[in-house]
Amino acid sequence: MLNPRLTMFQDGDTVRLLHAKYGSLDSSLLPLLWQLFLEDRDPCESSRLLPLLRTMFPTNQPDQDEVRLPAWLWDQFPADEVRLTLVAFRSGALFYYIEAAAVRVDAREELRGIRHRLQSFGGKLARLKGVVGREEEQRAIAAQIADLRLELKYLPHWPNLDRPQLWWHWAMVRANDSLPRFGRRKQVSPQQVARLCQWLSVPEIGLHCTPATIKAARRRFVSRDWFGHQYPTYIATPRGSTRSSSMEPEKNKHTPSEQAMEWIQFMCHICRVSMTDTLHGLGRHLQETHEIWIDDTEIPEEGMLIREKETQKVLATWEELIPKRTTNECLVSDH
């Protein structure tokens, strides 16, 4: 999604100037995104973090900085609980993407350095070729060349964009769901969507939001059931495309009871028992064996594990026993 060349920037510091232009979230406030994620998924419901959001972002219409906080934002999302939450998600997503772009730009110099070292090692190896008694030195140079080639192979694919995409996709879906609907078909105004897409884009680094990317982002979120609590799961690779032109949320193909009965392998960290069961079976084990109730547990950001809310102690870890679409899922819990 990032422009692989980013030729207009000389180094990572010049990319990071975009933080000020687009209003990225301060890195110390990034955990706030996850707290907002864990709240109710209805975009129009008030957040318990609303007082904090009001101190972070202005609540009056701005008289400058149309790119960062355009005036139409207040008309489109007059309620603070909607607008400020969207601004937070957008600002956090742009922070991650701008940082990733800066790393990509800095990697150009690293790529040049690796290629230069490969050339120098290759010339030295060629001069030693066939020289008796220098075999050990030749092997050492050959090993260095192999390591550099491996680094050269994987460096252009770094940094990993899973987390920037998660936040950017969620910002797109959440913002689109918050737009007012009109008519019998409950559609959004194309002009409103166009404004929203412009606000969520950073063309300098190749980040472009369109109605098509919003629909594609929606398909990356699937729903899980945890004893009646629905929480979205983000998949880093998109599900099968849909031919539907509607921008309304897709209906789940599986009922909550079917999702909860998917087989998993879990390890209880309290009694060290490992077994194959379902999410419901894991919940029953915690309740019946250790008297830990569902409302006292949470699923944190990293990994497939269950924590106790109050102490953050890891209670159990688990993994699916069905084919996965991705190796790096980000789980989000609604409590």
Coordinates of C-alpha atoms in Angstrom, one line a residue:
M1 CA 0.0 0.0 0.0
L2 CA 3.0 2.3 0.6
N3 CA 4.6 3.7 -2.6
P4 CA 7.6 1.4 -2.9
R5 CA 9.8 4.3 -4.2
L6 CA 8.8 7.3 -2.2
T7 CA 11.2 9.2 -4.4
M8 CA 10.2 12.7 -3.2
F9 CA 11.8 12.1 0.3
Q10 CA 15.5 12.2 1.0
D11 CA 15.4 10.4 4.3
G12 CA 13.1 9.2 7.1
D13 CA 13.1 12.6 8.8
T14 CA 11.6 14.3 5.8
V15 CA 8.8 11.8 5.8
R16 CA 8.1 12.3 9.5
L17 CA 7.3 16.0 8.7
L18 CA 3.9 14.6 7.6
H19 CA 3.1 13.9 11.2
A20 CA 2.5 17.6 11.8
K21 CA 0.7 18.2 8.5
Y22 CA -1.8 15.4 8.9
G23 CA -2.2 15.4 12.7
S24 CA -0.9 12.1 13.6
L25 CA -1.3 10.8 17.2
D26 CA 1.6 11.1 19.6
S27 CA 3.3 7.7 20.0
S28 CA 2.7 7.8 23.8
L29 CA -1.1 7.8 23.1
L30 CA -1.2 4.9 20.7
P31 CA -2.5 2.5 23.5
L32 CA -5.7 4.6 23.5
L33 CA -6.6 3.1 20.1
W34 CA -6.8 -0.3 21.6
Q35 CA -8.9 0.9 24.5
L36 CA -11.3 2.4 22.0
F37 CA -11.3 -0.8 20.1
L38 CA -12.4 -2.8 23.1
E39 CA -15.5 -0.7 23.6
D40 CA -18.9 -1.3 22.1
R41 CA -18.8 -1.5 18.3
D42 CA -21.7 0.8 17.7
P43 CA -20.1 3.9 16.3
C44 CA -22.7 6.2 17.7
E45 CA -22.5 5.1 21.3
S46 CA -20.7 7.3 23.8
S47 CA -17.2 6.3 24.8
R48 CA -16.0 6.2 28.5
L49 CA -12.9 7.8 27.1
L50 CA -14.7 10.8 25.8
P51 CA -13.4 13.2 28.4
L52 CA -9.9 12.3 27.5
L53 CA -10.6 12.7 23.8
R54 CA -12.0 16.1 24.4
T55 CA -8.7 17.2 26.0
M56 CA -6.7 15.7 23.1
F57 CA -8.6 17.2 20.2
P58 CA -10.4 20.6 19.8
T59 CA -14.2 20.5 20.1
N60 CA -14.8 23.8 18.3
Q61 CA -14.7 24.2 14.5
P62 CA -11.2 25.1 13.4
D63 CA -10.2 28.2 11.5
Q64 CA -7.2 26.7 9.9
D65 CA -5.5 23.4 9.0
E66 CA -8.1 22.1 6.5
V67 CA -6.2 18.9 5.8
R68 CA -5.8 17.9 9.4
L69 CA -9.3 18.9 10.7
P70 CA -11.5 20.0 7.8
A71 CA -14.5 22.2 8.6
W72 CA -17.0 19.7 7.1
L73 CA -16.0 17.2 9.8
W74 CA -18.1 19.1 12.4
D75 CA -21.1 19.2 10.1
Q76 CA -20.8 15.6 9.1
F77 CA -20.2 14.3 12.6
P78 CA -21.6 16.8 15.0
A79 CA -21.6 14.5 18.0
D80 CA -18.3 14.5 20.0
E81 CA -18.5 10.8 20.7
V82 CA -18.5 10.0 17.0
R83 CA -16.2 12.7 15.6
L84 CA -13.5 12.5 18.3
T85 CA -13.3 8.7 18.1
L86 CA -12.9 8.9 14.3
V87 CA -10.2 11.5 14.7
A88 CA -8.3 9.3 17.1
F89 CA -8.5 6.2 14.9
R90 CA -7.4 8.2 11.9
S91 CA -4.6 10.0 13.7
G92 CA -3.2 6.7 15.1
A93 CA -3.4 4.9 11.7
L94 CA -1.5 7.7 10.0
F95 CA 1.1 7.7 12.7
Y96 CA 1.9 4.0 11.9
Y97 CA 1.8 4.5 8.2
I98 CA 4.0 7.6 8.2
E99 CA 6.5 5.8 10.4
A100 CA 6.5 2.8 8.0
A101 CA 7.1 5.1 5.1
A102 CA 10.1 6.7 6.9
V103 CA 11.6 3.3 7.5
R104 CA 11.1 2.4 3.9
V105 CA 12.9 5.6 2.8
D106 CA 15.8 4.9 5.1
A107 CA 16.0 1.4 3.8
R108 CA 17.0 2.8 0.4
E109 CA 20.5 3.7 1.8
E110 CA 20.7 0.4 3.5
L111 CA 20.0 -1.4 0.2
R112 CA 22.7 0.6 -1.5
G113 CA 25.2 -0.2 1.2
I114 CA 24.4 -3.9 1.0
R115 CA 24.9 -3.9 -2.8
H116 CA 28.2 -2.1 -2.4
R117 CA 29.4 -4.7 0.1
L118 CA 28.3 -7.5 -2.1
Q119 CA 30.4 -6.0 -5.0
S120 CA 33.4 -5.7 -2.8
F121 CA 33.1 -9.2 -1.4
G122 CA 32.6 -10.6 -4.8
G123 CA 35.7 -9.0 -6.2
K124 CA 37.8 -10.2 -3.2
L125 CA 36.4 -13.7 -3.6
A126 CA 37.2 -13.7 -7.3
R127 CA 40.8 -12.7 -6.5
L128 CA 41.2 -15.5 -4.0
K129 CA 39.7 -18.1 -6.4
G130 CA 42.1 -21.0 -6.9
V131 CA 44.7 -19.6 -4.5
V132 CA 46.1 -22.6 -2.5
G133 CA 45.9 -22.2 1.3
R134 CA 43.2 -19.5 1.2
E135 CA 40.2 -21.9 1.2
E136 CA 39.0 -21.0 4.8
E137 CA 39.1 -17.3 3.9
Q138 CA 37.1 -18.0 0.7
R139 CA 34.5 -19.9 2.7
A140 CA 34.1 -17.1 5.2
I141 CA 33.6 -14.5 2.3
A142 CA 31.1 -16.8 0.6
A143 CA 29.1 -17.1 3.9
Q144 CA 29.1 -13.3 4.2
I145 CA 27.9 -13.0 0.6
A146 CA 25.1 -15.5 1.3
D147 CA 24.0 -13.5 4.4
L148 CA 23.9 -10.2 2.6
R149 CA 21.9 -11.7 -0.3
L150 CA 19.4 -13.0 2.1
E151 CA 19.2 -9.6 3.8
L152 CA 18.8 -8.0 0.4
K153 CA 16.0 -10.3 -0.5
Y154 CA 13.9 -9.5 2.6
L155 CA 14.7 -5.9 3.3
P156 CA 12.4 -4.4 0.6
H157 CA 9.4 -6.3 2.2
W158 CA 10.0 -4.6 5.6
P159 CA 8.4 -3.0 7.6
N160 CA 5.4 -5.2 8.3
L161 CA 2.2 -3.2 7.5
D162 CA -0.3 -5.5 9.4
R163 CA -0.8 -3.0 12.2
P164 CA -1.0 0.2 10.1
Q165 CA -3.5 -1.6 7.9
L166 CA -5.6 -2.7 10.9
W167 CA -6.0 0.8 12.2
W168 CA -6.5 2.4 8.8
H169 CA -9.0 -0.2 7.7
W170 CA -10.9 0.2 11.0
A171 CA -10.9 4.0 10.6
M172 CA -12.4 3.7 7.1
V173 CA -15.1 1.2 8.2
R174 CA -16.0 3.1 11.4
A175 CA -16.1 6.4 9.6
N176 CA -18.3 5.1 6.8
D177 CA -20.7 3.4 9.2
S178 CA -21.0 6.8 11.0
L179 CA -22.2 8.6 7.9
P180 CA -25.9 9.4 7.7
R181 CA -28.0 7.3 5.4
F182 CA -30.7 8.6 3.1
G183 CA -33.7 7.2 1.2
R184 CA -35.3 3.8 1.2
R185 CA -32.1 2.0 0.4
K186 CA -30.2 3.8 3.3
Q187 CA -27.3 4.8 1.1
V188 CA -24.7 7.5 1.8
S189 CA -24.1 10.5 -0.3
P190 CA -21.2 10.1 -2.8
Q191 CA -20.0 13.6 -1.9
Q192 CA -19.7 12.7 1.7
V193 CA -17.8 9.5 0.9
A194 CA -15.5 11.5 -1.3
R195 CA -14.7 14.0 1.5
L196 CA -14.1 11.1 3.9
C197 CA -11.8 9.4 1.5
Q198 CA -9.7 12.6 1.0
W199 CA -9.5 13.0 4.8
L200 CA -8.2 9.4 5.2
S201 CA -5.6 9.6 2.4
V202 CA -1.9 10.6 2.5
P203 CA -1.0 10.9 -1.2
E204 CA 2.6 11.7 -0.4
I205 CA 3.2 8.1 0.7
G206 CA 0.8 6.4 -1.7
L207 CA -2.0 6.0 0.9
H208 CA -5.3 6.4 -1.0
C209 CA -8.8 5.8 0.4
T210 CA -11.6 5.1 -2.1
P211 CA -15.1 3.5 -1.9
A212 CA -13.5 0.3 -3.1
T213 CA -10.9 0.3 -0.4
I214 CA -13.6 0.9 2.2
K215 CA -15.6 -2.2 1.0
A216 CA -12.4 -4.2 0.9
A217 CA -11.5 -3.2 4.4
R218 CA -14.9 -4.3 5.7
R219 CA -14.3 -7.8 4.4
R220 CA -11.2 -8.1 6.6
F221 CA -13.2 -8.1 9.8
V222 CA -14.9 -11.3 10.9
S223 CA -16.9 -11.8 14.0
R224 CA -16.4 -14.2 16.9
D225 CA -18.6 -15.1 19.7
W226 CA -17.3 -15.4 23.3
F227 CA -20.2 -16.5 25.5
G228 CA -22.6 -14.0 23.9
H229 CA -20.0 -11.2 23.5
Q230 CA -19.3 -10.4 19.9
Y231 CA -15.8 -9.2 19.0
P232 CA -14.3 -8.5 15.6
T233 CA -11.2 -10.4 14.4
Y234 CA -9.0 -8.7 11.8
I235 CA -7.4 -10.8 9.1
A236 CA -4.4 -9.4 7.3
T237 CA -5.3 -10.9 4.0
P238 CA -8.8 -10.2 2.5
R239 CA -11.5 -12.7 2.4
G240 CA -13.1 -13.7 -0.9
S241 CA -14.3 -10.7 -2.9
T242 CA -18.0 -10.0 -3.0
R243 CA -20.0 -8.8 -6.0
S244 CA -22.3 -6.7 -3.9
S245 CA -22.2 -3.0 -4.5
S246 CA -23.8 -2.1 -1.2
M247 CA -21.7 -0.4 1.4
E248 CA -23.8 -1.8 4.3
P249 CA -22.1 -4.2 6.7
E250 CA -22.0 -7.8 5.4
K251 CA -24.0 -10.4 7.3
N252 CA -22.1 -13.1 9.0
K253 CA -22.3 -16.5 7.2
H254 CA -22.1 -18.3 10.5
T255 CA -24.2 -18.0 13.6
P256 CA -22.6 -17.1 16.9
S257 CA -23.2 -20.7 18.1
E258 CA -21.4 -22.1 15.1
Q259 CA -18.4 -19.8 15.5
A260 CA -18.2 -20.7 19.2
M261 CA -18.1 -24.4 18.4
E262 CA -15.0 -24.2 16.2
W263 CA -12.4 -26.6 17.5
I264 CA -9.4 -25.1 19.3
Q265 CA -6.3 -26.4 21.1
F266 CA -5.9 -24.6 24.5
M267 CA -3.6 -24.7 27.4
C268 CA -4.8 -23.6 30.9
H269 CA -2.0 -21.7 32.6
I270 CA -3.6 -22.3 36.0
C271 CA -3.7 -26.1 36.2
R272 CA -1.4 -26.7 33.1
V273 CA -4.0 -28.8 31.4
S274 CA -3.9 -29.0 27.6
M275 CA -6.8 -30.2 25.6
T276 CA -8.8 -30.0 22.4
D277 CA -12.2 -28.4 22.8
T278 CA -14.1 -25.3 21.7
L279 CA -14.3 -21.7 22.9
H280 CA -17.3 -22.7 24.9
G281 CA -15.4 -25.6 26.4
L282 CA -12.5 -23.3 27.3
G283 CA -15.0 -20.9 29.0
R284 CA -16.7 -23.8 30.9
H285 CA -13.3 -25.0 32.1
L286 CA -12.4 -21.6 33.5
Q287 CA -15.8 -21.3 35.2
E288 CA -16.2 -24.8 36.6
T289 CA -12.7 -25.6 37.5
H290 CA -11.3 -22.2 38.6
E291 CA -14.5 -20.1 39.2
I292 CA -13.4 -17.5 36.7
W293 CA -16.4 -15.9 35.0
I294 CA -16.5 -14.7 31.4
D295 CA -17.1 -11.1 32.4
D296 CA -13.8 -11.2 34.4
T297 CA -11.7 -12.1 31.3
E298 CA -10.5 -10.3 28.3
I299 CA -8.6 -11.1 25.1
P300 CA -5.6 -8.7 24.7
E301 CA -4.1 -7.3 21.6
E302 CA -1.2 -9.7 21.1
G303 CA -1.8 -13.4 20.5
M304 CA -4.6 -15.8 21.1
L305 CA -4.8 -15.8 24.9
I306 CA -7.2 -15.1 27.7
R307 CA -6.3 -12.7 30.5
E308 CA -7.9 -11.8 33.8
K309 CA -9.1 -8.2 33.6
E310 CA -8.1 -7.0 37.0
T311 CA -4.6 -8.5 37.3
Q312 CA -3.8 -9.1 33.6
K313 CA -2.6 -12.6 34.5
V314 CA -2.6 -15.0 31.5
L315 CA -5.2 -17.6 32.2
A316 CA -5.1 -19.6 29.0
T317 CA -3.6 -19.7 25.5
W318 CA -5.3 -21.2 22.5
E319 CA -5.1 -21.7 18.7
E320 CA -7.5 -22.8 16.1
L321 CA -7.6 -26.3 14.6
I322 CA -9.1 -25.2 11.3
P323 CA -7.2 -23.8 8.3
K324 CA -6.2 -20.2 8.8
R325 CA -6.3 -17.4 6.3
T326 CA -3.5 -15.6 7.9
T327 CA -0.6 -16.1 10.3
N328 CA -1.0 -12.8 12.2
E329 CA -4.5 -12.1 13.4
C330 CA -5.3 -9.2 15.6
L331 CA -8.1 -9.9 18.0
V332 CA -10.5 -7.3 19.4
S333 CA -12.8 -7.8 22.3
D334 CA -16.1 -6.1 23.0
H335 CA -16.8 -5.8 26.7

